mmCIF file of C-alpha atoms in Angstrom:
data_model
loop_
_atom_site.group_PDB
_atom_site.id
_atom_site.type_symbol
_atom_site.label_atom_id
_atom_site.label_comp_id
_atom_site.label_asym_id
_atom_site.label_seq_id
_atom_site.Cartn_x
_atom_site.Cartn_y
_atom_site.Cartn_z
ATOM 1 C CA GLU A 1 -0.300 0.347 0.520
ATOM 2 C CA ALA A 2 1.521 3.853 -0.700
ATOM 3 C CA ALA A 3 3.044 5.558 2.013
ATOM 4 C CA VAL A 4 4.421 8.463 3.307
ATOM 5 C CA THR A 5 5.508 8.192 6.821
ATOM 6 C CA GLN A 6 7.435 10.804 8.444
ATOM 7 C CA SER A 7 9.235 11.948 11.470
ATOM 8 C CA PRO A 8 9.369 12.726 14.753
ATOM 9 C CA ARG A 9 5.583 13.673 14.706
ATOM 10 C CA ASN A 10 6.258 16.793 16.790
ATOM 11 C CA LYS A 11 9.366 18.509 17.323
ATOM 12 C CA VAL A 12 10.242 21.094 19.932
ATOM 13 C CA ALA A 13 13.455 23.201 19.543
ATOM 14 C CA VAL A 14 14.545 26.723 20.375
ATOM 15 C CA THR A 15 15.970 29.096 18.473
ATOM 16 C CA GLY A 16 18.968 29.074 16.316
ATOM 17 C CA GLY A 17 19.276 25.494 17.172
ATOM 18 C CA LYS A 18 19.379 23.420 13.713
ATOM 19 C CA VAL A 19 15.623 20.894 12.956
ATOM 20 C CA THR A 20 15.561 18.714 10.520
ATOM 21 C CA LEU A 21 12.648 16.724 9.338
ATOM 22 C CA SER A 22 12.544 13.996 7.341
ATOM 23 C CA CYS A 23 9.823 11.993 5.096
ATOM 24 C CA ASN A 24 9.815 8.881 3.836
ATOM 25 C CA GLN A 25 7.637 7.233 0.360
ATOM 26 C CA THR A 26 7.131 3.569 -0.740
ATOM 27 C CA ASN A 27 5.536 4.474 -3.733
ATOM 28 C CA ASN A 28 8.500 4.891 -6.314
ATOM 29 C CA HIS A 29 7.025 8.161 -7.266
ATOM 30 C CA ASN A 30 9.667 10.906 -8.387
ATOM 31 C CA ASN A 31 7.813 13.885 -6.972
ATOM 32 C CA MET A 32 8.226 14.951 -3.646
ATOM 33 C CA TYR A 33 6.864 18.141 -2.152
ATOM 34 C CA TRP A 34 7.364 19.636 1.559
ATOM 35 C CA TYR A 35 4.929 22.372 2.547
ATOM 36 C CA ARG A 36 3.712 24.698 5.751
ATOM 37 C CA GLN A 37 0.720 24.923 6.571
ATOM 38 C CA ASP A 38 -0.627 27.588 9.411
ATOM 39 C CA THR A 39 -4.051 27.932 11.353
ATOM 40 C CA GLY A 40 -6.236 29.849 8.707
ATOM 41 C CA HIS A 41 -4.360 29.041 6.012
ATOM 42 C CA GLY A 42 -4.079 25.693 2.973
ATOM 43 C CA LEU A 43 -1.068 24.590 2.631
ATOM 44 C CA ARG A 44 2.232 26.704 1.003
ATOM 45 C CA LEU A 45 5.090 25.002 -0.170
ATOM 46 C CA ILE A 46 8.672 25.045 0.259
ATOM 47 C CA HIS A 47 10.547 22.405 -1.308
ATOM 48 C CA TYR A 48 10.463 20.076 -4.057
ATOM 49 C CA SER A 49 12.473 17.306 -5.549
ATOM 50 C CA TYR A 50 12.464 15.464 -8.696
ATOM 51 C CA GLY A 51 13.831 12.985 -7.915
ATOM 52 C CA ALA A 52 17.160 12.011 -6.077
ATOM 53 C CA GLY A 53 19.428 14.814 -5.980
ATOM 54 C CA SER A 54 17.612 17.507 -7.187
ATOM 55 C CA THR A 55 15.743 19.959 -5.406
ATOM 56 C CA GLU A 56 13.718 22.985 -5.811
ATOM 57 C CA LYS A 57 12.575 26.693 -4.061
ATOM 58 C CA GLY A 58 8.845 26.682 -4.010
ATOM 59 C CA ASP A 59 7.371 29.704 -2.994
ATOM 60 C CA ILE A 60 8.082 30.222 0.469
ATOM 61 C CA PRO A 61 11.555 28.380 0.250
ATOM 62 C CA ASP A 62 13.355 30.922 3.286
ATOM 63 C CA GLY A 63 14.930 29.223 6.293
ATOM 64 C CA TYR A 64 14.913 26.024 4.736
ATOM 65 C CA LYS A 65 17.469 23.942 3.073
ATOM 66 C CA ALA A 66 15.865 20.261 1.200
ATOM 67 C CA SER A 67 17.619 17.447 0.762
ATOM 68 C CA ARG A 68 16.677 14.076 -1.846
ATOM 69 C CA PRO A 69 19.807 12.481 -1.103
ATOM 70 C CA SER A 70 17.489 8.433 -2.873
ATOM 71 C CA GLN A 71 14.181 8.241 -4.510
ATOM 72 C CA GLU A 72 12.293 7.285 -1.076
ATOM 73 C CA ASN A 73 14.158 9.959 1.070
ATOM 74 C CA PHE A 74 13.146 13.843 1.297
ATOM 75 C CA SER A 75 14.528 15.709 4.577
ATOM 76 C CA LEU A 76 13.617 18.856 5.102
ATOM 77 C CA ILE A 77 15.887 21.289 7.066
ATOM 78 C CA LEU A 78 16.001 24.853 9.187
ATOM 79 C CA GLU A 79 19.807 25.152 10.029
ATOM 80 C CA LEU A 80 18.781 28.054 13.258
ATOM 81 C CA ALA A 81 15.041 28.064 13.296
ATOM 82 C CA THR A 82 13.398 31.000 14.218
ATOM 83 C CA PRO A 83 10.256 31.299 16.184
ATOM 84 C CA SER A 84 7.890 32.404 12.855
ATOM 85 C CA GLN A 85 9.093 28.612 11.750
ATOM 86 C CA THR A 86 6.072 27.893 14.371
ATOM 87 C CA SER A 87 4.390 25.501 12.213
ATOM 88 C CA VAL A 88 2.520 22.133 11.093
ATOM 89 C CA TYR A 89 4.601 21.095 7.753
ATOM 90 C CA PHE A 90 3.573 17.725 5.533
ATOM 91 C CA CYS A 91 5.175 15.499 2.689
ATOM 92 C CA ALA A 92 3.605 14.646 0.184
ATOM 93 C CA SER A 93 4.873 12.220 -3.134
ATOM 94 C CA CYS A 94 3.604 12.319 -6.248
ATOM 95 C CA GLY A 95 3.140 9.728 -9.796
ATOM 96 C CA GLY A 96 0.585 10.036 -12.297
ATOM 97 C CA TYR A 97 -2.847 11.329 -10.794
ATOM 98 C CA GLU A 98 -1.565 9.940 -7.144
ATOM 99 C CA GLN A 99 -0.797 12.066 -4.854
ATOM 100 C CA TYR A 100 -0.464 11.024 -1.273
ATOM 101 C CA PHE A 101 0.790 13.208 1.831
ATOM 102 C CA GLY A 102 1.903 12.425 5.194
ATOM 103 C CA PRO A 103 0.468 12.522 8.956
ATOM 104 C CA GLY A 104 2.006 15.947 9.414
ATOM 105 C CA THR A 105 4.912 17.394 11.465
ATOM 106 C CA ARG A 106 3.952 19.556 14.245
ATOM 107 C CA LEU A 107 6.592 22.606 15.150
ATOM 108 C CA THR A 108 7.535 24.368 17.700
ATOM 109 C CA VAL A 109 10.100 26.563 17.726
ATOM 110 C CA LEU A 110 10.700 28.624 20.891
ATOM 111 C CA GLN B 1 1.556 31.718 -11.124
ATOM 112 C CA GLN B 2 -1.449 29.137 -10.235
ATOM 113 C CA LYS B 3 -3.705 30.942 -7.637
ATOM 114 C CA VAL B 4 -6.580 28.780 -6.380
ATOM 115 C CA GLN B 5 -9.977 31.011 -4.298
ATOM 116 C CA GLN B 6 -11.719 29.231 -2.826
ATOM 117 C CA SER B 7 -14.992 30.190 -1.238
ATOM 118 C CA PRO B 8 -17.012 30.663 1.377
ATOM 119 C CA GLU B 9 -14.054 31.133 3.301
ATOM 120 C CA SER B 10 -16.425 29.406 6.588
ATOM 121 C CA LEU B 11 -20.237 27.532 5.981
ATOM 122 C CA THR B 12 -22.481 26.601 8.513
ATOM 123 C CA VAL B 13 -25.730 24.426 7.477
ATOM 124 C CA SER B 14 -27.602 22.010 9.438
ATOM 125 C CA GLU B 15 -27.575 17.859 9.054
ATOM 126 C CA GLY B 16 -29.112 16.096 5.961
ATOM 127 C CA ALA B 17 -29.164 20.024 4.515
ATOM 128 C CA MET B 18 -26.692 20.054 0.888
ATOM 129 C CA ALA B 19 -23.496 21.879 1.761
ATOM 130 C CA SER B 20 -21.708 23.048 -1.398
ATOM 131 C CA LEU B 21 -18.164 24.706 -1.564
ATOM 132 C CA ASN B 22 -16.696 26.180 -4.427
ATOM 133 C CA CYS B 23 -13.448 26.531 -5.336
ATOM 134 C CA THR B 24 -11.769 28.862 -8.938
ATOM 135 C CA PHE B 25 -8.336 28.414 -9.932
ATOM 136 C CA SER B 26 -6.123 30.169 -13.144
ATOM 137 C CA ASP B 27 -4.636 27.947 -15.553
ATOM 138 C CA GLY B 28 -6.696 26.720 -17.994
ATOM 139 C CA THR B 29 -4.022 23.935 -18.037
ATOM 140 C CA SER B 30 -5.134 21.850 -15.430
ATOM 141 C CA ASN B 31 -5.822 18.469 -15.234
ATOM 142 C CA ASN B 32 -5.852 17.024 -11.745
ATOM 143 C CA PHE B 33 -7.368 19.025 -9.349
ATOM 144 C CA ARG B 34 -8.396 17.266 -5.842
ATOM 145 C CA TRP B 35 -10.887 17.990 -2.213
ATOM 146 C CA TYR B 36 -8.976 17.108 0.809
ATOM 147 C CA ARG B 37 -11.019 17.371 4.098
ATOM 148 C CA GLN B 38 -8.535 18.392 7.303
ATOM 149 C CA HIS B 39 -9.748 18.152 10.727
ATOM 150 C CA SER B 40 -8.788 19.529 13.594
ATOM 151 C CA ALA B 41 -4.769 20.762 11.831
ATOM 152 C CA LYS B 42 -4.365 16.749 10.970
ATOM 153 C CA GLY B 43 -3.644 15.064 8.546
ATOM 154 C CA LEU B 44 -5.398 14.852 4.821
ATOM 155 C CA GLU B 45 -7.768 12.835 3.898
ATOM 156 C CA VAL B 46 -9.124 13.046 -0.014
ATOM 157 C CA LEU B 47 -12.453 12.790 -0.701
ATOM 158 C CA VAL B 48 -12.867 12.887 -4.745
ATOM 159 C CA SER B 49 -10.007 13.278 -6.991
ATOM 160 C CA ILE B 50 -11.433 14.889 -10.760
ATOM 161 C CA PHE B 51 -9.513 15.031 -13.319
ATOM 162 C CA SER B 52 -12.063 16.220 -16.864
ATOM 163 C CA ASP B 53 -15.415 18.117 -17.100
ATOM 164 C CA GLY B 54 -18.161 16.850 -15.195
ATOM 165 C CA GLU B 55 -19.517 15.142 -11.795
ATOM 166 C CA LYS B 56 -17.143 12.855 -9.816
ATOM 167 C CA GLU B 57 -19.349 10.711 -6.875
ATOM 168 C CA GLU B 58 -17.454 8.968 -3.950
ATOM 169 C CA GLY B 59 -20.564 8.512 -1.690
ATOM 170 C CA ARG B 60 -21.970 11.644 -0.420
ATOM 171 C CA PHE B 61 -19.124 13.711 -2.190
ATOM 172 C CA THR B 62 -19.567 15.034 -5.624
ATOM 173 C CA ALA B 63 -16.511 17.146 -7.685
ATOM 174 C CA HIS B 64 -17.756 19.005 -10.752
ATOM 175 C CA LEU B 65 -15.037 20.165 -12.516
ATOM 176 C CA ASN B 66 -16.056 22.791 -15.280
ATOM 177 C CA ARG B 67 -12.798 24.111 -16.497
ATOM 178 C CA ALA B 68 -13.729 26.502 -19.490
ATOM 179 C CA ASN B 69 -15.166 28.406 -16.052
ATOM 180 C CA LEU B 70 -12.095 27.866 -14.462
ATOM 181 C CA HIS B 71 -14.518 26.464 -11.812
ATOM 182 C CA VAL B 72 -14.880 23.170 -9.376
ATOM 183 C CA SER B 73 -16.942 22.785 -6.844
ATOM 184 C CA LEU B 74 -17.432 20.345 -4.499
ATOM 185 C CA HIS B 75 -21.059 18.936 -2.987
ATOM 186 C CA ILE B 76 -21.799 17.371 -0.015
ATOM 187 C CA ARG B 77 -24.730 14.819 0.623
ATOM 188 C CA GLU B 78 -26.849 14.520 4.568
ATOM 189 C CA PRO B 79 -23.374 16.242 5.887
ATOM 190 C CA GLN B 80 -23.452 15.006 9.307
ATOM 191 C CA PRO B 81 -21.438 16.792 12.970
ATOM 192 C CA SER B 82 -18.972 14.547 12.022
ATOM 193 C CA ASP B 83 -17.687 16.505 8.516
ATOM 194 C CA SER B 84 -17.347 19.554 10.331
ATOM 195 C CA ALA B 85 -14.018 20.192 9.475
ATOM 196 C CA VAL B 86 -11.070 22.447 6.430
ATOM 197 C CA TYR B 87 -12.038 21.187 3.362
ATOM 198 C CA LEU B 88 -8.808 22.057 0.937
ATOM 199 C CA CYS B 89 -8.906 21.772 -2.264
ATOM 200 C CA ALA B 90 -5.510 21.242 -4.892
ATOM 201 C CA VAL B 91 -5.084 21.753 -8.115
ATOM 202 C CA SER B 92 -2.043 21.126 -10.583
ATOM 203 C CA VAL B 93 -1.365 21.327 -14.087
ATOM 204 C CA ASN B 94 -0.549 17.675 -14.543
ATOM 205 C CA SER B 95 0.241 15.136 -12.182
ATOM 206 C CA ASN B 96 3.482 15.567 -11.859
ATOM 207 C CA ASN B 97 3.226 19.568 -11.121
ATOM 208 C CA ARG B 98 3.067 21.363 -8.508
ATOM 209 C CA ILE B 99 0.006 21.228 -6.618
ATOM 210 C CA PHE B 100 -1.418 24.128 -5.468
ATOM 211 C CA PHE B 101 -3.520 24.679 -2.350
ATOM 212 C CA GLY B 102 -6.521 27.662 -1.440
ATOM 213 C CA ASP B 103 -6.649 28.599 1.958
ATOM 214 C CA GLY B 104 -9.379 26.128 2.825
ATOM 215 C CA THR B 105 -12.962 26.325 3.829
ATOM 216 C CA GLN B 106 -14.186 26.137 7.291
ATOM 217 C CA LEU B 107 -17.676 23.652 7.454
ATOM 218 C CA VAL B 108 -19.935 23.017 10.590
ATOM 219 C CA VAL B 109 -22.299 20.738 10.484
ATOM 220 C CA LYS B 110 -25.280 21.258 13.148
ATOM 221 C CA PRO B 111 -27.682 18.459 14.537
#
């Protein structure tokens, strides 16, 4: 069964600290995406990837880096976390007409 | 860049009455549309996927797509209080391109 998993599911970080959010998909999809969702808003695209080794900037990439070391894994990296990055983060994989989302990671930066 | 707008921002209906949600998009070449339901900032539950003009029904949920009018809607038949959630419209040009989301409609179903 197609699946996208995220880890951790919840994270509390300190301002200035480094945070890595991980995403794994077993769908063999080429495209993967990282979104954030804030209260009262839809999902906004941070970074995406067309395959292993590729990363592209989305609409709100500032303060975030991405890494796609393999087909299955796509990470979102906050080198210097700030309170404004407190949000819920969703990962997704897409291939053909399929779109699958992970369960989300709730990040709080204090 | 694709713009996706949903209306209304919030909607309250009584249990059993039809609920209708709207979504407009700006790129007429879009051909991949989904409606998601999200309970209290939890995960996304796909309700209906539609890829061509017309109607697509999945249980009590029906999507209508009219690409000439840049419009896709969701109709919920006999809504229940458990349907109270945020409904998100997602649009992409093709299945492998970026997915653009609207800001959502908050639906409240009163018993």
